[in-house]
PDB file of C-alpha atoms in Angstrom:
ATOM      1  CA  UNK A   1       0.660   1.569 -34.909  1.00  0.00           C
ATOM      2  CA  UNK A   2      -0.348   1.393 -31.449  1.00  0.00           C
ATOM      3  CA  UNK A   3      -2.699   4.855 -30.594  1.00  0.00           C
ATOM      4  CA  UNK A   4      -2.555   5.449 -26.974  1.00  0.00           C
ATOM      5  CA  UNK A   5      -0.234   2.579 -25.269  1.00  0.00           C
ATOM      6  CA  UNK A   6       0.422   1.579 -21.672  1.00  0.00           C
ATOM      7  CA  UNK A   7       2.748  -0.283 -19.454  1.00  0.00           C
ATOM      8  CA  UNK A   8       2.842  -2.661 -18.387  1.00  0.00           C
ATOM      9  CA  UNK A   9      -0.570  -4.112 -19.137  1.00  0.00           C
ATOM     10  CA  UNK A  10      -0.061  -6.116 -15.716  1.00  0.00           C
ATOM     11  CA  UNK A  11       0.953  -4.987 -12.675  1.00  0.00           C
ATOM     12  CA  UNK A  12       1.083  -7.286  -9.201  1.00  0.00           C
ATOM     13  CA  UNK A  13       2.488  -5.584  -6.154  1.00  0.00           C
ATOM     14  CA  UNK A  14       2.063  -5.559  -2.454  1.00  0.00           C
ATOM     15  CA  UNK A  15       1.145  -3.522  -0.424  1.00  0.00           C
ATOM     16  CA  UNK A  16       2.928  -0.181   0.816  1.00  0.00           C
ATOM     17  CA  UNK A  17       5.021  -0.146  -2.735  1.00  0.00           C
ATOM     18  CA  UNK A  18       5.600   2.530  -5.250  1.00  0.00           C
ATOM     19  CA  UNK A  19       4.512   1.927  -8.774  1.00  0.00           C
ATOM     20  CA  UNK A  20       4.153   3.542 -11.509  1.00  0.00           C
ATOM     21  CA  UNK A  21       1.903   3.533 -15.110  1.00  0.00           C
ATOM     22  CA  UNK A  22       3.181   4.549 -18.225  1.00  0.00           C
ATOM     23  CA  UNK A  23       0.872   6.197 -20.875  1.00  0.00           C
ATOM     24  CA  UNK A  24       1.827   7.949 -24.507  1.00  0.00           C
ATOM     25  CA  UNK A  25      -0.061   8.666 -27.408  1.00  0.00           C
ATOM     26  CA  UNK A  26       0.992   9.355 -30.821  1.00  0.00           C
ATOM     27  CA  UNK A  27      -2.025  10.968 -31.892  1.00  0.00           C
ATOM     28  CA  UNK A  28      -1.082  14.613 -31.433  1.00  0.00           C
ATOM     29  CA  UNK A  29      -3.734  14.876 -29.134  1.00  0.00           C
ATOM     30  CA  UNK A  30      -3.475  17.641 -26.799  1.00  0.00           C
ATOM     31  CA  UNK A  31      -5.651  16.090 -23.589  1.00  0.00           C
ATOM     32  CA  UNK A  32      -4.966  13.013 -21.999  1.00  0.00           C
ATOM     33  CA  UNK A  33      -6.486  11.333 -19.036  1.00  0.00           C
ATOM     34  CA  UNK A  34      -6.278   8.729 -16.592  1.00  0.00           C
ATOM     35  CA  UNK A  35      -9.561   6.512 -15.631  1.00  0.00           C
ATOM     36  CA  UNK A  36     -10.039   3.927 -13.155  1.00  0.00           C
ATOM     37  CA  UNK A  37     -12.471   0.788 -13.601  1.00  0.00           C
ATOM     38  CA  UNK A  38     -13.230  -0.380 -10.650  1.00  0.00           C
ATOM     39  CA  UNK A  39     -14.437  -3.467  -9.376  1.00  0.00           C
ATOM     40  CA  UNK A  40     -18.161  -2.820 -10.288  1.00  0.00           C
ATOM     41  CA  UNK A  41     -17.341  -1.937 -13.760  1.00  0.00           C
ATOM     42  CA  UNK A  42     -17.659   1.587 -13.559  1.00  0.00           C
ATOM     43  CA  UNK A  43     -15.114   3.848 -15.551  1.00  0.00           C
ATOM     44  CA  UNK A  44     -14.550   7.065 -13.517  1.00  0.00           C
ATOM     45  CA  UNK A  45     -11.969   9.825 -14.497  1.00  0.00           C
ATOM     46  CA  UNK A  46      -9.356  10.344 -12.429  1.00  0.00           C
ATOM     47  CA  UNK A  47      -7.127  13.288 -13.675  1.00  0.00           C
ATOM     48  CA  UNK A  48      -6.867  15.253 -17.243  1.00  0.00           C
ATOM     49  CA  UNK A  49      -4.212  17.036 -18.260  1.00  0.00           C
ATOM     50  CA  UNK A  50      -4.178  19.539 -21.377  1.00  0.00           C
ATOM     51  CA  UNK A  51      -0.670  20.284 -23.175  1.00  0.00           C
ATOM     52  CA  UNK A  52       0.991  19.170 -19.601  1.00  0.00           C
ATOM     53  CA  UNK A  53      -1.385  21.182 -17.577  1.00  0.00           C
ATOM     54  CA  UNK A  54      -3.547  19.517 -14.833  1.00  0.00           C
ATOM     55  CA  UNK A  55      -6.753  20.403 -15.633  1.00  0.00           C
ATOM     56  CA  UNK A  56      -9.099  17.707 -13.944  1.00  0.00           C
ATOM     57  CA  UNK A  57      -8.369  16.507 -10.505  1.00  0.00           C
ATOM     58  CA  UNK A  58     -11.055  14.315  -8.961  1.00  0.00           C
ATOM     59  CA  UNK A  59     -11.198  13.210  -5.450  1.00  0.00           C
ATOM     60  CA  UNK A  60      -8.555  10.895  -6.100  1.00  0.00           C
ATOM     61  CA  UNK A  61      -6.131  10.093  -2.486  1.00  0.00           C
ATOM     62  CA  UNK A  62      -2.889  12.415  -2.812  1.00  0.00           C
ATOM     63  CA  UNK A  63      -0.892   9.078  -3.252  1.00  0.00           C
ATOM     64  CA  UNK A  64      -1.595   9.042  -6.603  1.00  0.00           C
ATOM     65  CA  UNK A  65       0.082  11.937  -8.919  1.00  0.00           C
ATOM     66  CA  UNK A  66       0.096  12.271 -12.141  1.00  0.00           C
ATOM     67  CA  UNK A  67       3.000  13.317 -14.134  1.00  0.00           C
ATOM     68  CA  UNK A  68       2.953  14.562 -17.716  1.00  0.00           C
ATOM     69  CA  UNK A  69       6.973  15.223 -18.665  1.00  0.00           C
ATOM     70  CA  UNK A  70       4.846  16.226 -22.422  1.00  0.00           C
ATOM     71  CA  UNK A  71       1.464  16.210 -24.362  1.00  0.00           C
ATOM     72  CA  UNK A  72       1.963  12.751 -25.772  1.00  0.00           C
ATOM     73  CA  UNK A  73       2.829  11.641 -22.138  1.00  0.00           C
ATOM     74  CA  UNK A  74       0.859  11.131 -18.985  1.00  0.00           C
ATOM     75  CA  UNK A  75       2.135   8.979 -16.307  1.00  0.00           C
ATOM     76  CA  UNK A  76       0.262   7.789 -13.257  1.00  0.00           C
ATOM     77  CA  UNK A  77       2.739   7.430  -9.745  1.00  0.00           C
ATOM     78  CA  UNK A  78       0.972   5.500  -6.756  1.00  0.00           C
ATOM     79  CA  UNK A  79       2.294   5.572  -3.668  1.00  0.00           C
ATOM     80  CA  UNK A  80       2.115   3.357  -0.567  1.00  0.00           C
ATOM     81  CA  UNK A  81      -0.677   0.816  -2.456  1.00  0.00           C
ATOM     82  CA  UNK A  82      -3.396   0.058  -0.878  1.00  0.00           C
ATOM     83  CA  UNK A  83      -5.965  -2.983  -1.664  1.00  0.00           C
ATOM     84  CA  UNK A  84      -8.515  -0.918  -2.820  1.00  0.00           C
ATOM     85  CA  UNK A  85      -6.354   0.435  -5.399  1.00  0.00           C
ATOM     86  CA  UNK A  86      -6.156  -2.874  -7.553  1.00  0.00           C
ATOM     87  CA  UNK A  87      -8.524  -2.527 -10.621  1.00  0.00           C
ATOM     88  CA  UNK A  88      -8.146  -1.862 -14.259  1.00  0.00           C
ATOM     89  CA  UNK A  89      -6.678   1.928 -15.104  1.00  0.00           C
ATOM     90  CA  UNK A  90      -6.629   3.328 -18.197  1.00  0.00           C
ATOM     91  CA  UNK A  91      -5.334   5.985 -20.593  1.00  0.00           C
ATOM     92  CA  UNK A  92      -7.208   8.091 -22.875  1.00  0.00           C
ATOM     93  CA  UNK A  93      -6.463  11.311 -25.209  1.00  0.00           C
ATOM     94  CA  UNK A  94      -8.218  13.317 -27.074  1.00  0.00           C
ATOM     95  CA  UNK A  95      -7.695  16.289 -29.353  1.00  0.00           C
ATOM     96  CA  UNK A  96      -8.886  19.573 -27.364  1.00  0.00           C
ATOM     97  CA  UNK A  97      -9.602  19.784 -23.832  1.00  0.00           C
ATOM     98  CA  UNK A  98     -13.405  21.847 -24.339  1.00  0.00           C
ATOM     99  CA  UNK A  99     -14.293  19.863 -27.644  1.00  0.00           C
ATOM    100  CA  UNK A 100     -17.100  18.314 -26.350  1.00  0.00           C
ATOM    101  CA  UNK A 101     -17.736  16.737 -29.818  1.00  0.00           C
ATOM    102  CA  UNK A 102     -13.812  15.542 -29.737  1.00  0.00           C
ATOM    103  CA  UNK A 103     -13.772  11.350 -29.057  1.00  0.00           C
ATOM    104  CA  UNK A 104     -11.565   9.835 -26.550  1.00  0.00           C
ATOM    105  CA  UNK A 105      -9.220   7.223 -27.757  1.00  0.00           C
ATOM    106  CA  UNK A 106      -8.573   4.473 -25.349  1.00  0.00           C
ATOM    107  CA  UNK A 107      -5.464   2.727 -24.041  1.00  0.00           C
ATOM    108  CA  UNK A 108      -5.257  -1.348 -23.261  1.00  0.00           C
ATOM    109  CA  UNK A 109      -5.687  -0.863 -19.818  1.00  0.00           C
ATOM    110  CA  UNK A 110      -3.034  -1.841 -16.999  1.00  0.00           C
ATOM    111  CA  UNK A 111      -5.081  -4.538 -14.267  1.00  0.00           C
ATOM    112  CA  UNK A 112      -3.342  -3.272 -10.886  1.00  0.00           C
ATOM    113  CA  UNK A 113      -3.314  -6.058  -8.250  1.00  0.00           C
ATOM    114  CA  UNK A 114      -2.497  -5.333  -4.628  1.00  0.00           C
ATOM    115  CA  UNK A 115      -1.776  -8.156  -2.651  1.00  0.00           C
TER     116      UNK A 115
ATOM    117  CA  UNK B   1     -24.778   9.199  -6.953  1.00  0.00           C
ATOM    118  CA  UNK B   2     -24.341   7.295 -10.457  1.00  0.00           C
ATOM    119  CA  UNK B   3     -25.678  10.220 -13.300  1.00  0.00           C
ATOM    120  CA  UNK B   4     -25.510   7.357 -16.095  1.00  0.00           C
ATOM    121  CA  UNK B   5     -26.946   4.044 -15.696  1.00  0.00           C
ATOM    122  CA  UNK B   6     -27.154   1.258 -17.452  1.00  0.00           C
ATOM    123  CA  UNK B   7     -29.765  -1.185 -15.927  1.00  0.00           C
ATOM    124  CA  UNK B   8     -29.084  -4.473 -17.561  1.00  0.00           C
ATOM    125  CA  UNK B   9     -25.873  -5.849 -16.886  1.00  0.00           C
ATOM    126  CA  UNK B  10     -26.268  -8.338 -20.019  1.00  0.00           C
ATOM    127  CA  UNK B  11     -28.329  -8.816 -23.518  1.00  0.00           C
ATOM    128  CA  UNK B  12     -28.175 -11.683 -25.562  1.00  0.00           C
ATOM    129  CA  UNK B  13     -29.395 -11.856 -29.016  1.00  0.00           C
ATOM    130  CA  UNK B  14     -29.572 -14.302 -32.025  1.00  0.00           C
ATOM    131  CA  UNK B  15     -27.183 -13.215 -34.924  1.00  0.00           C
ATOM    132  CA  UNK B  16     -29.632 -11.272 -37.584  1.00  0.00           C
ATOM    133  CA  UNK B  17     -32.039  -9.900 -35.056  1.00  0.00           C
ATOM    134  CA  UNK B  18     -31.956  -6.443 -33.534  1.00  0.00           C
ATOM    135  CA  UNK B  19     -29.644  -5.700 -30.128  1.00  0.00           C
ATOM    136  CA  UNK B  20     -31.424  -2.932 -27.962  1.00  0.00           C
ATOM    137  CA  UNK B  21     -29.186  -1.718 -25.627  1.00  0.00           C
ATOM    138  CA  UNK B  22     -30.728   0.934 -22.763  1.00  0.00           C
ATOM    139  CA  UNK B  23     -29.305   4.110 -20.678  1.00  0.00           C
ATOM    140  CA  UNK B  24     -30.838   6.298 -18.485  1.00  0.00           C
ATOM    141  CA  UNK B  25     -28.928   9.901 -17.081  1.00  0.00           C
ATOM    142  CA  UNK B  26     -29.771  12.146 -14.542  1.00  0.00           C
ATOM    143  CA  UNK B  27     -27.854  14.807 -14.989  1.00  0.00           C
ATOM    144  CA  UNK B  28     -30.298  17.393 -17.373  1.00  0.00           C
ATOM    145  CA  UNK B  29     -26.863  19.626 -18.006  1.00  0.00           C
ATOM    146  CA  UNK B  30     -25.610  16.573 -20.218  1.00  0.00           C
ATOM    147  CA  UNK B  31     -25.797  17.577 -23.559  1.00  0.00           C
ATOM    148  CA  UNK B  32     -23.430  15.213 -25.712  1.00  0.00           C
ATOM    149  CA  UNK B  33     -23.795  11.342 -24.978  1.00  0.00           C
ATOM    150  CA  UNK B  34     -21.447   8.323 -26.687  1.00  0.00           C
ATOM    151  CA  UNK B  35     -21.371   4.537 -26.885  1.00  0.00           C
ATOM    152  CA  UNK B  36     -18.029   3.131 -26.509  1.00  0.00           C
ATOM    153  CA  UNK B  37     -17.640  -0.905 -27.092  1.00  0.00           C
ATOM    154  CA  UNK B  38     -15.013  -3.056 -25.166  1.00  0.00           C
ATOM    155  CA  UNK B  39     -13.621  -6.160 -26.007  1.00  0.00           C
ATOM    156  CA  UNK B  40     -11.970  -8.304 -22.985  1.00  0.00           C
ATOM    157  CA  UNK B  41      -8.308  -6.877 -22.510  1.00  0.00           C
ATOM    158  CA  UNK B  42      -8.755  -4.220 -24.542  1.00  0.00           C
ATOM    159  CA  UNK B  43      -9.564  -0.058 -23.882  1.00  0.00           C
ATOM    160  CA  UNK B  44     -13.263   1.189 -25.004  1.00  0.00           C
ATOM    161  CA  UNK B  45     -13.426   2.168 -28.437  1.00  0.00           C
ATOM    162  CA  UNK B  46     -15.411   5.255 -29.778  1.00  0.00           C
ATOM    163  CA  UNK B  47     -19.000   3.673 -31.458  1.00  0.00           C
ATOM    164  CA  UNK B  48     -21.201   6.547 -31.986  1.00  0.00           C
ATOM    165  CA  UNK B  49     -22.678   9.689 -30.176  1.00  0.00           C
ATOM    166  CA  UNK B  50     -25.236  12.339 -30.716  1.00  0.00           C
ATOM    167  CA  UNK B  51     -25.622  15.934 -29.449  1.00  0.00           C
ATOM    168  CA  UNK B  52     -28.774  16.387 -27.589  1.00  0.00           C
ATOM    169  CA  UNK B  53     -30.218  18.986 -30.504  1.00  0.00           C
ATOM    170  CA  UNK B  54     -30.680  15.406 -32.071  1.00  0.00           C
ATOM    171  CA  UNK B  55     -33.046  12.739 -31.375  1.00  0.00           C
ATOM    172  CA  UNK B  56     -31.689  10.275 -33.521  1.00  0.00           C
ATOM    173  CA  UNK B  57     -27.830   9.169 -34.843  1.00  0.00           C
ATOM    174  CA  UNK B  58     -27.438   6.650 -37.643  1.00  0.00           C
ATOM    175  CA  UNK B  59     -24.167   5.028 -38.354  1.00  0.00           C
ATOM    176  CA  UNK B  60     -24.673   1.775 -40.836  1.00  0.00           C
ATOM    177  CA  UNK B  61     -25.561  -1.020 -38.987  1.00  0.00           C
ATOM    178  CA  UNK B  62     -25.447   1.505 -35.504  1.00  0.00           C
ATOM    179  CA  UNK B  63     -28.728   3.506 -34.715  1.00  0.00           C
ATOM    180  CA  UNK B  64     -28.403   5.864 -31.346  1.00  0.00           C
ATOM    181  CA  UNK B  65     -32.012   7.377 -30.404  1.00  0.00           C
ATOM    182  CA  UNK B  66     -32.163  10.250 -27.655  1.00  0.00           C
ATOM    183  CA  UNK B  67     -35.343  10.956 -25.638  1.00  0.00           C
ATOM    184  CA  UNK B  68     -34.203  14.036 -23.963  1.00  0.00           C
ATOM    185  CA  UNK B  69     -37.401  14.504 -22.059  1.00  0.00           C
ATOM    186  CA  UNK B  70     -37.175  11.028 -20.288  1.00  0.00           C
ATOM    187  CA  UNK B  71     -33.694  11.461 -19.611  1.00  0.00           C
ATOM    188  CA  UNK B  72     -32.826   8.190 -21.623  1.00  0.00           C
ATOM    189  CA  UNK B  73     -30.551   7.072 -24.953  1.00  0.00           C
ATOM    190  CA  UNK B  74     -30.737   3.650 -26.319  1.00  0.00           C
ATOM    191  CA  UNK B  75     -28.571   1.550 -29.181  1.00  0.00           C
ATOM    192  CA  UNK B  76     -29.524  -0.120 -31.980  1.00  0.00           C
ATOM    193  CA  UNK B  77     -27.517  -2.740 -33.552  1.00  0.00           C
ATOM    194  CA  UNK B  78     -29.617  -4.135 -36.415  1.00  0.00           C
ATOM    195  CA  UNK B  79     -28.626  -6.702 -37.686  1.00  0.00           C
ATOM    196  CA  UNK B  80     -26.637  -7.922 -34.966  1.00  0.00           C
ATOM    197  CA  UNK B  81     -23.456 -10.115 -35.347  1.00  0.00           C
ATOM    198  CA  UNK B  82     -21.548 -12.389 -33.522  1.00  0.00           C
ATOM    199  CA  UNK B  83     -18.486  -9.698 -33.587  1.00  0.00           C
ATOM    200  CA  UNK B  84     -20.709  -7.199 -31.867  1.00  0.00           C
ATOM    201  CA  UNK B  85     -20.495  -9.156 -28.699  1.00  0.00           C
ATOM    202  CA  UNK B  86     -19.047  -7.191 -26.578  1.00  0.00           C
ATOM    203  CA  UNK B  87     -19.556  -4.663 -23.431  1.00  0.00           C
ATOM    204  CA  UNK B  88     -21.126  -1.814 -24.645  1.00  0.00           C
ATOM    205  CA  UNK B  89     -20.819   1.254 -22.678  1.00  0.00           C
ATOM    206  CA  UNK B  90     -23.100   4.870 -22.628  1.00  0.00           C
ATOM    207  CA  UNK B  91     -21.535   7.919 -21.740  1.00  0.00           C
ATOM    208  CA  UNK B  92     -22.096  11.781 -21.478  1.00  0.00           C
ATOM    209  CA  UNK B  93     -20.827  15.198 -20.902  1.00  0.00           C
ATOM    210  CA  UNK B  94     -21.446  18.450 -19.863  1.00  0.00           C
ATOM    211  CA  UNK B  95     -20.966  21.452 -22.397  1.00  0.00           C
ATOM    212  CA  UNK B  96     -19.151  23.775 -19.701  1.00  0.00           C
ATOM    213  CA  UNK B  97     -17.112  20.463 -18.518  1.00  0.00           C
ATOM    214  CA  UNK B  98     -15.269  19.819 -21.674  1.00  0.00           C
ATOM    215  CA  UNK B  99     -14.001  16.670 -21.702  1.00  0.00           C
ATOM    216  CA  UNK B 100     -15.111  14.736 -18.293  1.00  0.00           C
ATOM    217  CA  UNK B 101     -16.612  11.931 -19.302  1.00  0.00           C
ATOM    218  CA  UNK B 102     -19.695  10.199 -16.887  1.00  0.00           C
ATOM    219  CA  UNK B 103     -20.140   6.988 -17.860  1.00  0.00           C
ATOM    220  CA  UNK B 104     -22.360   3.857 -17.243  1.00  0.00           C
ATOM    221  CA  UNK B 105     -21.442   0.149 -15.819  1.00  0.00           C
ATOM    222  CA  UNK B 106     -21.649  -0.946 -19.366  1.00  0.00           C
ATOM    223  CA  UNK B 107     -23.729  -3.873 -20.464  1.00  0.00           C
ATOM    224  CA  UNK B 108     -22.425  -7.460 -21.981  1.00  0.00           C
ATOM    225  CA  UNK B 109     -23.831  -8.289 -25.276  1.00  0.00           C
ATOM    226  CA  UNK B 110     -23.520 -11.666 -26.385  1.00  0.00           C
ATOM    227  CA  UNK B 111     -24.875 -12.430 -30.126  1.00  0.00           C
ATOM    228  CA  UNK B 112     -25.251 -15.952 -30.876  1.00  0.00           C
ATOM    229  CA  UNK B 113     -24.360 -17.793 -34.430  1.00  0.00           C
TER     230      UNK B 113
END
């Protein structure tokens, strides 16, 4: 049984669409999170959300929203692509929101590509 | 400004010998740090961590060390396999931030048979 899952795992779009990524975890977890890894390698959190509730929001462009419909479910909307959006973004969860002992668990990742 | 860095973008090691694997932080309000391991395609998965009351963080073959005072964390993989190659990478987190997660650029181990 998958943990945290996304789709798809490859996305290829041009520029100026809509997409979205899908994320759910059957963990019970009540945090999940979306991270992007750009193309230096570096994995930087984007948004968290705790039993639906946005609770991180980093300077991420107001084309992207999240959308988490409940816990085990956070999905990531982009509008109006841009190149610098392709990279790899993943989902995470975890059980609490201020455990800072709790581990993240890891989705596959979904490599955006923005032609 | 990049709080956790991991200076060498790639190790390689003979299978059997010890893996070092470095990370320095910035940030002196960290006070929990992890080492997650990627395969290609694949999300990070949880390795080990240690609290920063800790110096040191033993896991079988997995050995975290902490120097708080130099700001820097290293991991141990002794002996080191050819399954352990991988992209290993350090992380951290505040206390008062919960669960934002700062990590480094990760670093490519490659163990040879």
């Amino acid at each position: 049984d998958t943990a945290v899952s996304q789709t798809p795992k490859y996305l290829v779009t041009q520029m100026g669409n809509d997409k979205s990524i899908k994320c759910e975890q059957n963990l019970g977890h009540d945090t999940m999170y979306w991270y992007k890894q750009d193309s230096k390698k570096f994995l930087k959190i984007m948004f968290s959300y705790n039993n639906k509730e946005l609770i991180i929001n980093e300077t991420v462009p107001n084309r992207f929203s999240p959308k988490s419909p409940d816990k085990a479910h956070l999905n990531l909307h982009i509008n109006s692509l841009e190149l610098g959006d392709s990279a790899v973004y993943f989902c995470a969860s975890s059980r609490r929101l201020a455990g800072v002992t709790d581990t993240q668990y890891f989705g596959p990742g979904t490599r955006l590509t923005v032609l | 400004d990049q709080q956790v860095k991991q200076n060498s973008p790639s190790l390689s090691v003979q299978e059997g010998r010890i893996s070092i694997l470095n990370c320095d932080y910035t940030n002196s309000m960290f006070d929990y740090f992890l080492w997650y391991k990627k395969y290609p395609a694949e999300g990070p998965t949880f390795l080990i961590s240690i609290s920063s009351i800790k110096d040191k963080n033993e896991d079988g073959r997995f050995t975290v060390f902490l120097n708080k005072s130099a700001k820097h964390l290293s991991l141990h993989i002794v002996p080191s396999q050819p399954g352990d190659s991988a992209v290993y990478f350090c992380a951290a987190k505040e206390g008062t931030s919960g669960s934002r997660l700062t990590f480094g650029e990760g670093t490519q181990l490659t163990v040879n048979p």
